Coordinates of C-alpha atoms and ligand atoms in Angstrom, one line a residue:
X1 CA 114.3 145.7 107.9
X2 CA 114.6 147.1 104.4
X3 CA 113.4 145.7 101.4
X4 CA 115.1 143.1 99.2
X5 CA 115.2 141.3 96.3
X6 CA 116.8 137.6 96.4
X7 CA 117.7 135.7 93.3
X8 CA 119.9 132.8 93.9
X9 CA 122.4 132.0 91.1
X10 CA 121.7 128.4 89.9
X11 CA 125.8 126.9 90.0
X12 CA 126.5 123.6 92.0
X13 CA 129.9 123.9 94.4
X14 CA 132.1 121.4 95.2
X15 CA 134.4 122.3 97.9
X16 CA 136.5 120.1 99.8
X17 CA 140.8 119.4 99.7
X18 CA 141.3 116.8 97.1
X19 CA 137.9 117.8 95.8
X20 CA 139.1 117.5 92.1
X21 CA 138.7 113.8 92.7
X22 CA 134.7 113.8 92.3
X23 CA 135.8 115.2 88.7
X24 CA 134.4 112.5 86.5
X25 CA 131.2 112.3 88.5
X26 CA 130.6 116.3 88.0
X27 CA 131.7 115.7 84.6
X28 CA 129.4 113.2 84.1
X29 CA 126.2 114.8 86.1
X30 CA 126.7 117.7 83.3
X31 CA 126.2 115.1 80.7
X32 CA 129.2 116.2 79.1
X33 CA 131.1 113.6 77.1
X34 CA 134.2 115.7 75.3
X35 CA 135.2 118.3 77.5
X36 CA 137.8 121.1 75.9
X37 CA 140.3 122.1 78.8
X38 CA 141.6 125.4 78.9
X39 CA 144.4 127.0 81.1
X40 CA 146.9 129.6 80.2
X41 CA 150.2 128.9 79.1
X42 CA 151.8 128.8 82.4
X43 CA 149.1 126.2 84.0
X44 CA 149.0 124.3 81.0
X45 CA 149.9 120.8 83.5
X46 CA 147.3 121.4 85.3
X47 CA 144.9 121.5 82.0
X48 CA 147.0 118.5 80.8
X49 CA 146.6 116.8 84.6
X50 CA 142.7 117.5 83.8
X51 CA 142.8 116.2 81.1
X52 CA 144.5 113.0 81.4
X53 CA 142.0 112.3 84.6
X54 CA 139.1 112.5 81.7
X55 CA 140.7 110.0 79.1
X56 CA 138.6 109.9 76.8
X57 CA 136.1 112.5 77.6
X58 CA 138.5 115.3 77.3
X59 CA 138.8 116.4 73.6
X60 CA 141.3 118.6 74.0
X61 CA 143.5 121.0 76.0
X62 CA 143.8 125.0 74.6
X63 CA 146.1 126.5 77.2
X64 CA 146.6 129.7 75.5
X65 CA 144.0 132.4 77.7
X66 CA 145.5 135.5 78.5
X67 CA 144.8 138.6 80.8
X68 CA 141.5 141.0 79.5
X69 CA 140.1 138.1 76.6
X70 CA 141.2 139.2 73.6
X71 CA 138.5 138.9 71.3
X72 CA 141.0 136.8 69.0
X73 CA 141.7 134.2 72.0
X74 CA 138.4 134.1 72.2
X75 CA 137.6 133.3 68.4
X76 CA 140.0 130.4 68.3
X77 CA 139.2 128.8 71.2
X78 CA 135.1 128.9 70.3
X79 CA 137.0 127.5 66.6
X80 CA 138.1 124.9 68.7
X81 CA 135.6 124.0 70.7
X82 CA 133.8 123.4 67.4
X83 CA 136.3 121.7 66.2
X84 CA 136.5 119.2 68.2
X85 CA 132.6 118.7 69.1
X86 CA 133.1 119.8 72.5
X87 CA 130.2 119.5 74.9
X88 CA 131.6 121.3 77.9
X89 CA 134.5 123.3 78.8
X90 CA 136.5 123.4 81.9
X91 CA 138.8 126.5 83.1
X92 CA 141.4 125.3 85.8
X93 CA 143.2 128.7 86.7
X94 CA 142.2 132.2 87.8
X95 CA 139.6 134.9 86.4
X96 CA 141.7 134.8 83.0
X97 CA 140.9 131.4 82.2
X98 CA 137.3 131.5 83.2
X99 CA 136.8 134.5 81.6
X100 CA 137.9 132.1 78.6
X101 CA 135.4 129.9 79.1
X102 CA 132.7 132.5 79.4
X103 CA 133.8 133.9 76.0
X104 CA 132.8 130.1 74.8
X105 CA 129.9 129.9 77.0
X106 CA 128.3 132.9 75.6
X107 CA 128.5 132.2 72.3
X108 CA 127.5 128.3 72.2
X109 CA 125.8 128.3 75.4
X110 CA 128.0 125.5 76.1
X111 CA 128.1 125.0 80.0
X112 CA 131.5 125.8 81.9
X113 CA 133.0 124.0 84.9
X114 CA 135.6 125.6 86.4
X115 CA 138.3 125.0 89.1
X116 CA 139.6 128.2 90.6
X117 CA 143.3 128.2 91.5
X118 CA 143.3 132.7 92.4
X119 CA 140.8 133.9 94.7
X120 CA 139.1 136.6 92.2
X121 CA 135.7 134.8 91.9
X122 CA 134.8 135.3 88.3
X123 CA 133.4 131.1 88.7
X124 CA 130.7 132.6 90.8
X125 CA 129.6 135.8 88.4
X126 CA 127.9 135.9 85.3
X127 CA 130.1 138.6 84.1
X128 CA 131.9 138.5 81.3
X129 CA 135.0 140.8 79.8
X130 CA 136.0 140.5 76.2
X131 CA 138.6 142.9 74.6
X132 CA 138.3 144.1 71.3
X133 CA 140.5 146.8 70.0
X134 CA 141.9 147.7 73.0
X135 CA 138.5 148.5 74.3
X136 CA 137.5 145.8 77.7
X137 CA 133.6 145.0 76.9
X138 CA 131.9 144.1 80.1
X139 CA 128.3 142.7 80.3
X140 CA 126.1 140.0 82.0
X141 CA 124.6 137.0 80.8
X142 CA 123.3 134.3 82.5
X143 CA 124.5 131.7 80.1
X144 CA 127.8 132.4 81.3
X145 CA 127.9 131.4 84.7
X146 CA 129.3 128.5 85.4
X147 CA 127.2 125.4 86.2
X148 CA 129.7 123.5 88.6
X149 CA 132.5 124.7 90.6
X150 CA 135.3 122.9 92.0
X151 CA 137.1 124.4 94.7
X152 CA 140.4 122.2 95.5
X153 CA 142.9 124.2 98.1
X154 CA 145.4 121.6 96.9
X155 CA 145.5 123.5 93.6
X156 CA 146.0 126.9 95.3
X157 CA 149.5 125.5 97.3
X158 CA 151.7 126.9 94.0
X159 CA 150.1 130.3 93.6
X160 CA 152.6 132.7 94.4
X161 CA 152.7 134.3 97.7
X162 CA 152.6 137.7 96.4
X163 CA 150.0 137.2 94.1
X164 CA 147.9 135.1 97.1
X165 CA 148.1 138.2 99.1
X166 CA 146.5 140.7 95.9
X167 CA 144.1 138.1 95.1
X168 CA 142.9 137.7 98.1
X169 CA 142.6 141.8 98.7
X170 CA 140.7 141.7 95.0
X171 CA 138.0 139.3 96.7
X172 CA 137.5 141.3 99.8
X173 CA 136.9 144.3 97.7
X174 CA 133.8 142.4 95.9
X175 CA 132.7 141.6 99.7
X176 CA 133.4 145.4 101.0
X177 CA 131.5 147.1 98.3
X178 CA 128.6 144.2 98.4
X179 CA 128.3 145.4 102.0
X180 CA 126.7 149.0 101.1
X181 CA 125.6 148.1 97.3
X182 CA 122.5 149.5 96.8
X183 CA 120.5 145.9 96.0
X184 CA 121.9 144.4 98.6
X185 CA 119.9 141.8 100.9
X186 CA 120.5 140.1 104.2
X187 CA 122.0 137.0 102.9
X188 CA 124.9 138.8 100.9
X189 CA 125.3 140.6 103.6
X190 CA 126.0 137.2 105.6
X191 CA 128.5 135.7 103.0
X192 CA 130.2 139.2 102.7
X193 CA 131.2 139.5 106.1
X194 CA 131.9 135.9 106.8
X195 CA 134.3 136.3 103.3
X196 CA 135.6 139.2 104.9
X197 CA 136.5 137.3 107.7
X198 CA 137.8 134.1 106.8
X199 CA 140.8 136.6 104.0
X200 CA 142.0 138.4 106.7
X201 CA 142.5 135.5 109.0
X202 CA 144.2 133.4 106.2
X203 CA 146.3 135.8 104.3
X204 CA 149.1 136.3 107.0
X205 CA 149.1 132.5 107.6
X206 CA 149.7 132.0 103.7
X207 CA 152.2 134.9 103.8
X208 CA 154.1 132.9 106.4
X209 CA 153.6 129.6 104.5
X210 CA 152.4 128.8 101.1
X211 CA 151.6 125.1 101.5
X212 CA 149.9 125.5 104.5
X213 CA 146.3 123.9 103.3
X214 CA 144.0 124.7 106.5
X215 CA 144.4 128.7 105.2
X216 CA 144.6 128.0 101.7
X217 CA 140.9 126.3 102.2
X218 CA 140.1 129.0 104.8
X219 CA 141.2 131.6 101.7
X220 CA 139.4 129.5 99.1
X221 CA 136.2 129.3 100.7
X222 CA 136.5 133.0 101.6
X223 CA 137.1 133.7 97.8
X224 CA 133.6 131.6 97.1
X225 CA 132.0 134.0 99.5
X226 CA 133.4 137.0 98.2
X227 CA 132.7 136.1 94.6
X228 CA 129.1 134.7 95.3
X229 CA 128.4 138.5 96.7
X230 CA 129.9 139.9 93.4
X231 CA 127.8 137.7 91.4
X232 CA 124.4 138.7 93.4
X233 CA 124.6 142.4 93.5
X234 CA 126.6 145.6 92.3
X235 CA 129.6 147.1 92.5
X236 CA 130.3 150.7 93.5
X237 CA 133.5 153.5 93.2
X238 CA 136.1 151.3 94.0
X239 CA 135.2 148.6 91.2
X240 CA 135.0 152.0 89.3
X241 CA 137.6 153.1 90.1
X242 CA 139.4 149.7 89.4
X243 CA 138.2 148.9 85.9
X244 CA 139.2 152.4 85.1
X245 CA 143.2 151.9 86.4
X246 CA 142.9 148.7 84.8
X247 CA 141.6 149.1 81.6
X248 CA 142.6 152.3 80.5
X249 CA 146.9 152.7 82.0
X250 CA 147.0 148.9 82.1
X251 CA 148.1 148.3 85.7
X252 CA 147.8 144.5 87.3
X253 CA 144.3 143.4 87.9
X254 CA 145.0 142.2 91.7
X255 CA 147.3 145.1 92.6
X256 CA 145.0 147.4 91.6
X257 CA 142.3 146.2 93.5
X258 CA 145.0 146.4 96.5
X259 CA 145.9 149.6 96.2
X260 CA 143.1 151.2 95.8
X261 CA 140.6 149.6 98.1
X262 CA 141.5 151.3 101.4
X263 CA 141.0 154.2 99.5
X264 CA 138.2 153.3 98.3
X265 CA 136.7 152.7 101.7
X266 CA 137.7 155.3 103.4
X267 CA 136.3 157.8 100.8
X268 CA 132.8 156.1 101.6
X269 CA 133.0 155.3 105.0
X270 CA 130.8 158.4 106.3
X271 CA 127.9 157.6 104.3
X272 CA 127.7 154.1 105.2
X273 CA 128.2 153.7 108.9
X274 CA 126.8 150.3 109.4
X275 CA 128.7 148.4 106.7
X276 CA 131.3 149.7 108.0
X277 CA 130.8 148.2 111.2
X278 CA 130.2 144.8 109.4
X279 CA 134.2 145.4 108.0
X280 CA 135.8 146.5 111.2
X281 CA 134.1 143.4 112.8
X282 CA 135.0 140.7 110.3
X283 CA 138.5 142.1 110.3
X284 CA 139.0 141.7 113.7
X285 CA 139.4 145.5 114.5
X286 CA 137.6 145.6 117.6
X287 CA 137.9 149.6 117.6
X288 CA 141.7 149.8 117.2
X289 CA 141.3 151.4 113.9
X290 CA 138.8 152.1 110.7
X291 CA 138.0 149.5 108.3
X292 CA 139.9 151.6 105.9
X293 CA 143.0 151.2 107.9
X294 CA 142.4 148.1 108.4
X295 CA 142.6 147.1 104.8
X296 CA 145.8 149.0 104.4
X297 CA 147.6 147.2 107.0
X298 CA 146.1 143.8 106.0
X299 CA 147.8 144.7 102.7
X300 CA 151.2 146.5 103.7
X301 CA 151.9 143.8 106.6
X302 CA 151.6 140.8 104.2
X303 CA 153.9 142.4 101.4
X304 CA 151.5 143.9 99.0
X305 CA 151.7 147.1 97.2
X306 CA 149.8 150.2 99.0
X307 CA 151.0 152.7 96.6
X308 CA 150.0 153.4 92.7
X309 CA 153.0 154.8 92.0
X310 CA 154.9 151.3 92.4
X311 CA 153.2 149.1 90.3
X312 CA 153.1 151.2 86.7
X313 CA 150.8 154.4 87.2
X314 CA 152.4 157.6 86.2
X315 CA 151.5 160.7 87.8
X316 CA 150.6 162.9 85.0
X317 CA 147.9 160.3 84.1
X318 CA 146.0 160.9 87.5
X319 CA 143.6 163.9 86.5
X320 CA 142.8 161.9 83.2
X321 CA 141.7 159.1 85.2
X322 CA 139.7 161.2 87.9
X323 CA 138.4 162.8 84.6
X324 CA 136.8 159.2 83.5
X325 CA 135.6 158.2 86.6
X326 CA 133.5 161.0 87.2
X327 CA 132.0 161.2 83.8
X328 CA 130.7 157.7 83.4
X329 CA 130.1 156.7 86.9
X330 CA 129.1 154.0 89.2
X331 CA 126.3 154.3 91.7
X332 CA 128.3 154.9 95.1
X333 CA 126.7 155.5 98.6
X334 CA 128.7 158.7 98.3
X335 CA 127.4 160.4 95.1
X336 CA 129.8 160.6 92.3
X337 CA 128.9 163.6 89.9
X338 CA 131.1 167.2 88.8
X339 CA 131.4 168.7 92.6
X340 CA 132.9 165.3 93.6
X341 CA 135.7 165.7 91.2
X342 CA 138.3 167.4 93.5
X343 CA 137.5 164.3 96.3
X344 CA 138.4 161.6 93.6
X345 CA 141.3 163.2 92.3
X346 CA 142.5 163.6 95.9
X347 CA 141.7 160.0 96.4
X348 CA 143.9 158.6 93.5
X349 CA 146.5 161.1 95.0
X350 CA 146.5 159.2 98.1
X351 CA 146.4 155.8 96.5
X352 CA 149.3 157.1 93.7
X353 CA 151.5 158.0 97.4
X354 CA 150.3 155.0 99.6
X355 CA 148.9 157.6 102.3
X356 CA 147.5 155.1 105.3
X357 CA 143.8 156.4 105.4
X358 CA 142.8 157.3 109.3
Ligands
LIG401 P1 144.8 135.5 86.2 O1 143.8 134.5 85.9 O2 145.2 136.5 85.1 O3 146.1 134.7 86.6 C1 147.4 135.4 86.8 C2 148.5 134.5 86.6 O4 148.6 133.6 87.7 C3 148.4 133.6 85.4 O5 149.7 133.5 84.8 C4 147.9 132.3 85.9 O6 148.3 131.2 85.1 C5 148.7 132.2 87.3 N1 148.1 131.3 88.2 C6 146.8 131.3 88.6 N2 146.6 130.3 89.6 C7 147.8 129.8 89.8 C8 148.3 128.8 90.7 N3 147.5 128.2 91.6 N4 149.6 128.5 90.7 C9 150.5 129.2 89.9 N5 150.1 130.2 89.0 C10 148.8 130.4 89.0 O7 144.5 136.4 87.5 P2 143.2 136.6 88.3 O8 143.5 137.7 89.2 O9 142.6 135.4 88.9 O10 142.1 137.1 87.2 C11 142.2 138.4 86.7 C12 141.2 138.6 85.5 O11 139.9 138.1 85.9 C13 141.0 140.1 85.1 O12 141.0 140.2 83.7 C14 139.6 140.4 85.7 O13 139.0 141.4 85.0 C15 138.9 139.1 85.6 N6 137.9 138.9 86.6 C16 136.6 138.8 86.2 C17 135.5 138.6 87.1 C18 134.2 138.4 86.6 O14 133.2 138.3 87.4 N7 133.9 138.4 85.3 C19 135.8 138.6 88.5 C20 137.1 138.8 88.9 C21 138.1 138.9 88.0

């Protein structure tokens, strides 16, 4: 066996349908006593639901978080906080919202519960993102990550279908890269294939029905997984790759992620055989195809984009963005540096077109 380092991230989970009942008690284990509530605009009932559950230890609601963090989101919510003596904060919502509450974390160190309603599993990270001047920061900082976690699939039931799907795709990329990251040990290993597993048994039962709770809590817990793997060790060409599509032309966070992760794959499937394996098993393949493939028709046969080129990427913007991911680059099982230039460029090609990678 090869050698490893295991740190285990020091968050509390609560999963369970119907878990937001045990609220108060998580609330109260925290030793919080005016909580600030944030959401973003469109989830601002469910910060207001929150918040009404906490009577008087919620301080305030500040639904206003938006994609990337803007630095001045950030400012007025930490002017907030202050404002109104707040001991804790709590993000109900996706990776935005958290994010939010990260931007508060790290500057107060106040502590952050959060109730995930995507599946991208920033709750279980402490990465942060914060935009300023059109430029995405990223960095880690322990104070960030959140101390509790309240995973409720009765909060996931009104999450879009189409978004479900790309969410859930964005979470199996954190598991399919944590599979051949180069600090990897046996027990993210475990949780990534088992996240693996548990997505790409519950996205086509969401796809077919929203409500139906059994998969969103099959989804949910897969996202958990995923995200834990995220948090514990790094990301490789695909995240990249990602960041890159994202951050510089713009594009959908989730979609991206969708897009490009068969892609992704199958550019680094030689060099890593075994995780490989690991995919094609906890997708179910049983030799019918790669776990490249795999991944493309988990995507196309639920609904979700497979091709660049529909969802906002130009093709004359293609070489820049082969040009940036070669020149600052991730560490990837296959090496990224000049000569591999022509094999990125050709691999945004395929993901611009949608080509189904063999
Ligand atoms: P999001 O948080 O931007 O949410 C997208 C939209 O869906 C929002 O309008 C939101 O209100 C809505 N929504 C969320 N849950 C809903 C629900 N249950 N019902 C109805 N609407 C709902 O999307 P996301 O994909 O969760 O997060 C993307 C962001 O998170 C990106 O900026 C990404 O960089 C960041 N992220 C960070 C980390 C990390 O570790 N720091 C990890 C993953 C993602």
């Amino acid at each position: 066996m090869k050698e490893f380092i295991y740190n285990r991230q020091p968050s509390r989970v609560v999963f369970g349908t119907g878990a937001l009942k045990h609220l108060e008690r998580e609330i109260e284990l925290l030793g919080a006593r005016r909580a600030l509530v944030l959401s973003t605009p469109e989830q601002q009932h469910q910060a207001q639901m929150v918040a009404d559950r906490l009577g008087s230890r919620a301080g305030g609601i500040f639904p206003r978080a938006v994609m990337h963090v803007p630095i001045e989101t950030a400012r007025e919510a930490r002017e907030e906080a202050r404002r109104l003596g707040a001991d804790c904060a709590i993000a109900i919502g996706g990776g935005s919202t958290t994010g939010l509450g990260k931007a508060i974390a790290m500057e107060s160190g106040l502590p952050i519960l959060v109730i995930p309603t995507t599946y991208a599993g920033s709750e279980m990270t402490p990465i942060y993102g914060i935009t300023e001047a059109g430029l995405k920061k990223t960095g880690k900082d322990p104070r960030v990550l959140p101390r509790t976690v309240i995973y409720d699939p009765e909060l996931t039931l009104g999450l879009p279908i189409g978004l479900s799907i790309t969410s859930g795709m964005n979470a199996i990329a954190h598991a399919a890269e944590g599979l051949y990251a180069q600090d990897s040990n046996p027990v993210m290993d475990l949780m990534a294939e088992e996240g693996i597993r548990a997505l790409a048994k519950a996205l086509p039962a969401i796809r077919v029905r929203g409500d139906n709770v059994d998969a969103r809590g099959e989804a949910l817990y897969g996202a958990w997984l995923c995200g834990s793997v995220l948090g514990n060790v790094g990301m490789a060409l695909h995240h990249k790759l990602c960041h890159t599509l994202g951050g510089t032309f713009n594009l959908p966070h989730a979609e991206v992620h969708t897009v490009v992760l068969p892609q992704a794959i199958h550019f680094n499937a030689r060099a890593v055989p075994d995780a490989m394996a690991r995919m094609e098993r906890a997708l179910g393949l049983m030799g019918r195809s790669s776990a490249a493939a795999g991944l493309f028709d988990l995507a196309r046969d639920n609904g979700a984009p497979v091709a660049l080129r529909n969802i906002g990427m130009k093709g004359a913007d293609l070489d820049r963005a082969a040009d940036i991911v070669v020149s600052s680059p991730y560490w990837n099982p296959r090496e990224i540096n000049a000569q591999a230039r022509g094999a990125v460029r050709q691999l945004l090609q395929d993901a611009f077109e949608g080509v189904r990678p063999q």
